[in-house]
CSV table of N, CA and C and ligand atoms in Angstrom, one decimal:
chain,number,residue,atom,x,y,z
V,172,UNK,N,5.4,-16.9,-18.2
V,172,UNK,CA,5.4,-15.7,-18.9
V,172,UNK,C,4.3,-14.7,-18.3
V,173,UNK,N,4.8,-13.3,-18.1
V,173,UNK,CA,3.9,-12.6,-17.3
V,173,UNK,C,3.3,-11.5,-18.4
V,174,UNK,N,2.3,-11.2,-18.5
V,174,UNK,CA,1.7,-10.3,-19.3
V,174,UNK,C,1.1,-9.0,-18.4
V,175,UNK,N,1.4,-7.9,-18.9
V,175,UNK,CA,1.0,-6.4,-17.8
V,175,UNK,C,0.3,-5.7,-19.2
V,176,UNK,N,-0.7,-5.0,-18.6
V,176,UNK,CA,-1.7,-4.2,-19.8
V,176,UNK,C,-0.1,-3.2,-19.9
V,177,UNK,N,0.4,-2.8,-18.8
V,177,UNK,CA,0.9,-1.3,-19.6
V,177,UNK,C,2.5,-2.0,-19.2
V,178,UNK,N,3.3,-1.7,-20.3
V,178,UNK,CA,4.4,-2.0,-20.0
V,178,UNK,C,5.2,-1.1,-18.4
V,179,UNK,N,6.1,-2.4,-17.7
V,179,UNK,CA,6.8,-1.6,-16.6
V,179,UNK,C,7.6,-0.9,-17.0
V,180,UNK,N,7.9,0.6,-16.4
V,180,UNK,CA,8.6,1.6,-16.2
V,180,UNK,C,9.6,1.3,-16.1
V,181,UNK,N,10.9,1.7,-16.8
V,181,UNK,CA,12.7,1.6,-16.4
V,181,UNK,C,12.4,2.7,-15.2
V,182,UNK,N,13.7,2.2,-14.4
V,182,UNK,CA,14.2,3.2,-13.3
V,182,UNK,C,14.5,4.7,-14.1
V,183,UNK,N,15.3,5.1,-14.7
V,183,UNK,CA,15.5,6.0,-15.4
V,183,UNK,C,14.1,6.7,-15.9
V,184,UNK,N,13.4,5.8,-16.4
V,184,UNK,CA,11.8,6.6,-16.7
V,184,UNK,C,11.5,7.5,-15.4
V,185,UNK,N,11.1,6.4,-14.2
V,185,UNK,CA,11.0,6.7,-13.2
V,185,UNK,C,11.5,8.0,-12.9
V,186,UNK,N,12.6,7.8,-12.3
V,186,UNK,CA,13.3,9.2,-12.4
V,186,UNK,C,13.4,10.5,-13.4
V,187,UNK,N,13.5,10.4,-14.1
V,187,UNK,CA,12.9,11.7,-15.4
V,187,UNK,C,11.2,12.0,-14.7
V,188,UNK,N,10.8,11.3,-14.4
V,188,UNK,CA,9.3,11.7,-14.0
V,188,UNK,C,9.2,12.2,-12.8
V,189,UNK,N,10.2,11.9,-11.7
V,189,UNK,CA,9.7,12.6,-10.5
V,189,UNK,C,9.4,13.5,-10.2
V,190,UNK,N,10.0,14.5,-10.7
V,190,UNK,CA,9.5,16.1,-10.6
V,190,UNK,C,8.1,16.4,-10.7
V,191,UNK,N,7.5,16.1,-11.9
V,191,UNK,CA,6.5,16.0,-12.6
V,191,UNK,C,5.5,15.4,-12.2
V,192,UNK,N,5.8,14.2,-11.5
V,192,UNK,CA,4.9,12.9,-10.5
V,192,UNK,C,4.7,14.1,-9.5
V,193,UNK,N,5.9,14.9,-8.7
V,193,UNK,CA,5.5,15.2,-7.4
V,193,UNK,C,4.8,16.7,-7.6
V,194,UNK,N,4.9,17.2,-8.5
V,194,UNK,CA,3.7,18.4,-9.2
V,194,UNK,C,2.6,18.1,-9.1
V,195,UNK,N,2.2,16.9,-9.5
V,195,UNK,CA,0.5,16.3,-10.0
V,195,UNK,C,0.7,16.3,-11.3
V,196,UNK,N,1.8,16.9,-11.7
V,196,UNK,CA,1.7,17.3,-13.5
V,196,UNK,C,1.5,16.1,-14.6
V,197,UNK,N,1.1,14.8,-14.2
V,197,UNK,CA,1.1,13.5,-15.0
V,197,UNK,C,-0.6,13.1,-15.3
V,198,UNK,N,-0.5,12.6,-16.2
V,198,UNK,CA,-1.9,12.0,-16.1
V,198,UNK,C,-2.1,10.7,-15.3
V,199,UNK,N,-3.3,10.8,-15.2
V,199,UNK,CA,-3.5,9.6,-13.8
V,199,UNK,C,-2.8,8.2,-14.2
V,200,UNK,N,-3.0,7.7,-15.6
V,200,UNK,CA,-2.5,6.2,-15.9
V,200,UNK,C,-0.8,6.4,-15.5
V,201,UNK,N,-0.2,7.8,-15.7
V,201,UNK,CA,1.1,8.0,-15.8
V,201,UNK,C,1.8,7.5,-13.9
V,202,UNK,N,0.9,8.8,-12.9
V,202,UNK,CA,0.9,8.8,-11.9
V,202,UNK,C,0.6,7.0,-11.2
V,203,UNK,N,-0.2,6.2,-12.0
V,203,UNK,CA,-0.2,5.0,-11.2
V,203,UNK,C,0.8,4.1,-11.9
V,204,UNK,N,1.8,3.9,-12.8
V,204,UNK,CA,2.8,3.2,-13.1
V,204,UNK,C,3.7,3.8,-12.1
V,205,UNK,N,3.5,5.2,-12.2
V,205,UNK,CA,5.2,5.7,-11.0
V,205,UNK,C,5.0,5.1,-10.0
V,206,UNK,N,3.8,5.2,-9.5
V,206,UNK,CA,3.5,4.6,-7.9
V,206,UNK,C,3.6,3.2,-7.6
V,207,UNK,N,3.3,2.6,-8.6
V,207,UNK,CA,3.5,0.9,-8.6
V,207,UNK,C,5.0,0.7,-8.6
V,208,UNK,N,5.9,1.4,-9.8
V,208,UNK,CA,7.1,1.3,-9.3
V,208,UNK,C,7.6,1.6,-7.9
V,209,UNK,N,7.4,3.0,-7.6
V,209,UNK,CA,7.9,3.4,-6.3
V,209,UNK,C,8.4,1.9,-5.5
V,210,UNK,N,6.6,1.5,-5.5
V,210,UNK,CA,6.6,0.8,-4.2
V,210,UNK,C,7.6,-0.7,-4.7
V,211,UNK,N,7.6,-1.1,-6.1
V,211,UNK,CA,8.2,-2.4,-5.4
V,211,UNK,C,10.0,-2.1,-5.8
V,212,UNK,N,10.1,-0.7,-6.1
V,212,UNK,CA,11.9,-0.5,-6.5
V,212,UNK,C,12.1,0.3,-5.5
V,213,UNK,N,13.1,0.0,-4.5
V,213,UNK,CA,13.8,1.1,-3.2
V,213,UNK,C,14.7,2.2,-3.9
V,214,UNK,N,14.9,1.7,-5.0
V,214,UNK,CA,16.3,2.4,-5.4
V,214,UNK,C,15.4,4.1,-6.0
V,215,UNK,N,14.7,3.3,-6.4
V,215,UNK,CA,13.8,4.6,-7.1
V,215,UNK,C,12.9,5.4,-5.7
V,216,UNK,N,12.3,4.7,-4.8
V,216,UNK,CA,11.7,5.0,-3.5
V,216,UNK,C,12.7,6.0,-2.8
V,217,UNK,N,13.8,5.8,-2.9
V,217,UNK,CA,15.1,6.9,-2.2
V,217,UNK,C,14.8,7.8,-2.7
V,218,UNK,N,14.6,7.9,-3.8
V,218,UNK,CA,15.2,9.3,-4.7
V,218,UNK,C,13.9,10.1,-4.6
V,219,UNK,N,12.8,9.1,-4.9
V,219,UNK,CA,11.6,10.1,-4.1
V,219,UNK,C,11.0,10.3,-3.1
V,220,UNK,N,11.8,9.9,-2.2
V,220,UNK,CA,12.1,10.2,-0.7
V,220,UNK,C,12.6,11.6,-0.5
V,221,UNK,N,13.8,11.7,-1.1
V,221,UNK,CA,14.4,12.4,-0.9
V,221,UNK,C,13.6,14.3,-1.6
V,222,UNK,N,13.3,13.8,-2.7
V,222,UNK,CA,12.7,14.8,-3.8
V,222,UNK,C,11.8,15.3,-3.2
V,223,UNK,N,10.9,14.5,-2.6
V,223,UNK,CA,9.7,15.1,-1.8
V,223,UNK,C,10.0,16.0,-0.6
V,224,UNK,N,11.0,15.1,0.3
V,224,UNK,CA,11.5,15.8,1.1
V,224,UNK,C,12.0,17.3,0.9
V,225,UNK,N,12.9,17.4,0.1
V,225,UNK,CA,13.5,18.9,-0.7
V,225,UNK,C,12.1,19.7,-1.1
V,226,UNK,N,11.6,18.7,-1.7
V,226,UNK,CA,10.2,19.6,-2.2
V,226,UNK,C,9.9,20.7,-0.9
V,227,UNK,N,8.9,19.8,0.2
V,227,UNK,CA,8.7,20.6,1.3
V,227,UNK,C,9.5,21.3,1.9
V,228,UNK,N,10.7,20.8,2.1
V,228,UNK,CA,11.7,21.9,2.6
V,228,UNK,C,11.8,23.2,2.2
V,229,UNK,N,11.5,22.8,0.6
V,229,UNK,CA,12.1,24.2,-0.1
V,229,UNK,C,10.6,25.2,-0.2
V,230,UNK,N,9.6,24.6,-0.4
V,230,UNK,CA,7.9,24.7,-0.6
V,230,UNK,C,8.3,25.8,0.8
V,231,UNK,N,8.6,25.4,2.0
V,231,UNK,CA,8.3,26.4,3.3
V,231,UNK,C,9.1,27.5,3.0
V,232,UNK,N,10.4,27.2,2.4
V,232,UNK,CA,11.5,28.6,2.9
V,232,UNK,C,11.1,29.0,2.1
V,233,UNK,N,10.6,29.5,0.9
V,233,UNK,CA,10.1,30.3,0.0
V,233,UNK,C,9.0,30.8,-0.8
V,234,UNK,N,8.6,32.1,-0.9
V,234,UNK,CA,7.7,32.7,-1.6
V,234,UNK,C,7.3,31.7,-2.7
V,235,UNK,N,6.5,31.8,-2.9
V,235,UNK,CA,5.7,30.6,-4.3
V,235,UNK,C,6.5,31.0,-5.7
V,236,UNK,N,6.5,32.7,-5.8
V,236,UNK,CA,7.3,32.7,-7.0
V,236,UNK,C,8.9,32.3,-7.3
V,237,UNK,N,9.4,32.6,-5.8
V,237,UNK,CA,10.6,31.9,-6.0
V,237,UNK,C,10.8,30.8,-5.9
V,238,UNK,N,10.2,30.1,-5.3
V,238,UNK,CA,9.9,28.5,-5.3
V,238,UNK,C,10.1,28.0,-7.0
V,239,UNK,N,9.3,28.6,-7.2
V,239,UNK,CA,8.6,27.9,-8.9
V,239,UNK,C,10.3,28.0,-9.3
V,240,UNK,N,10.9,29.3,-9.5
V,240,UNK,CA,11.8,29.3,-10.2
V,240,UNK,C,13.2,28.7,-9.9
V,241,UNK,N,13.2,28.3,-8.3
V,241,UNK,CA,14.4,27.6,-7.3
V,241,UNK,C,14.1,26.3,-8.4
V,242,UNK,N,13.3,25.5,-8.1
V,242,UNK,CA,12.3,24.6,-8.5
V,242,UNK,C,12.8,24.2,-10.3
V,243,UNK,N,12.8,25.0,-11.0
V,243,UNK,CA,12.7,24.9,-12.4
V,243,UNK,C,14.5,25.2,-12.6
V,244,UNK,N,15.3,25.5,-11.4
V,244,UNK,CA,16.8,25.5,-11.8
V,244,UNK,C,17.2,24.5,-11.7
V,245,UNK,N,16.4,24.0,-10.4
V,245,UNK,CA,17.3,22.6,-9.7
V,245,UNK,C,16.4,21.5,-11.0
V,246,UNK,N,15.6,21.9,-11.2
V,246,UNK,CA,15.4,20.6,-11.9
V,246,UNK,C,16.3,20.4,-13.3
V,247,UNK,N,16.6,21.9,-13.9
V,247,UNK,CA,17.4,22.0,-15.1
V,247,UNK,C,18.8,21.5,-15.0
V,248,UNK,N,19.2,21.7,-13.5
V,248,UNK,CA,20.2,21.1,-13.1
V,248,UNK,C,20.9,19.9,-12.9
V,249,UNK,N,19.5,18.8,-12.1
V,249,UNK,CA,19.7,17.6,-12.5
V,249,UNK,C,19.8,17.1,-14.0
V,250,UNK,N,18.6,17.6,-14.2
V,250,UNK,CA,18.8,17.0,-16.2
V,250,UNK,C,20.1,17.2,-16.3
V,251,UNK,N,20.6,18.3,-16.6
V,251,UNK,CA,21.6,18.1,-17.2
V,251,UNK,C,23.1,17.3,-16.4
V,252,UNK,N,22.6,17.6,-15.0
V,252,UNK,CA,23.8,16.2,-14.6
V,252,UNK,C,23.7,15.2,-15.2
V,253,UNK,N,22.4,14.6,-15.3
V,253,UNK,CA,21.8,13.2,-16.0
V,253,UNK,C,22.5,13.1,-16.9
V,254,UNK,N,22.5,13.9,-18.2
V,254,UNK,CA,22.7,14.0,-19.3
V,254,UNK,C,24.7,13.7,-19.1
V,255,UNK,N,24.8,14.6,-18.4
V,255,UNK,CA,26.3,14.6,-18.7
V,255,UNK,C,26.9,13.8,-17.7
V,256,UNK,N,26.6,12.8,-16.8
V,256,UNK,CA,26.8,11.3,-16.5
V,256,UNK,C,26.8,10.1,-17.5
V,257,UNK,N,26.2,10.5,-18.4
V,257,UNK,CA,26.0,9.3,-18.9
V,257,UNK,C,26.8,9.1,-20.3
T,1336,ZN,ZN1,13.4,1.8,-10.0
């Protein structure tokens, strides 16, 4: 029987958090469960592979203010894929 101070993160948590993980927008205990996940779930490691990647891609082509709000569609966008996948 294995005992962890903080309960492990679902994939799903994981993911609802990335955006927010790759802001800084988490508090530090938050930011080191995501990161402990990352590393030992691939499946979750892709997706913030990927997120990051978009991040900076999108971070260069654009003005900060449009950023913010490219940023805050695409993210409204996933959610609600999420939501309406399931
Ligand atoms: Zn995972």
């Amino acid at each position: 029987m294995t005992l962890t101070v903080l309960a492990p993160l679902g994939c799903d948590e994981v993911v609802r958090q990335l955006w927010p993980h790759l802001d800084g927008a988490l508090p530090e205990s938050e930011r080191a469960r995501i990161v402990a996940h990352l590393e030992a779930c691939q499946g979750c490691r892709s997706h913030y592979d990927f997120a990051a990647a978009f991040l900076e891609a999108v971070r260069k082509s654009h003005a900060p203010d449009e950023f913010a709000s490219l940023r805050f569609r695409v993210a409204a966008a996933l959610r609600a894929e999420g939501t309406a996948s399931r």
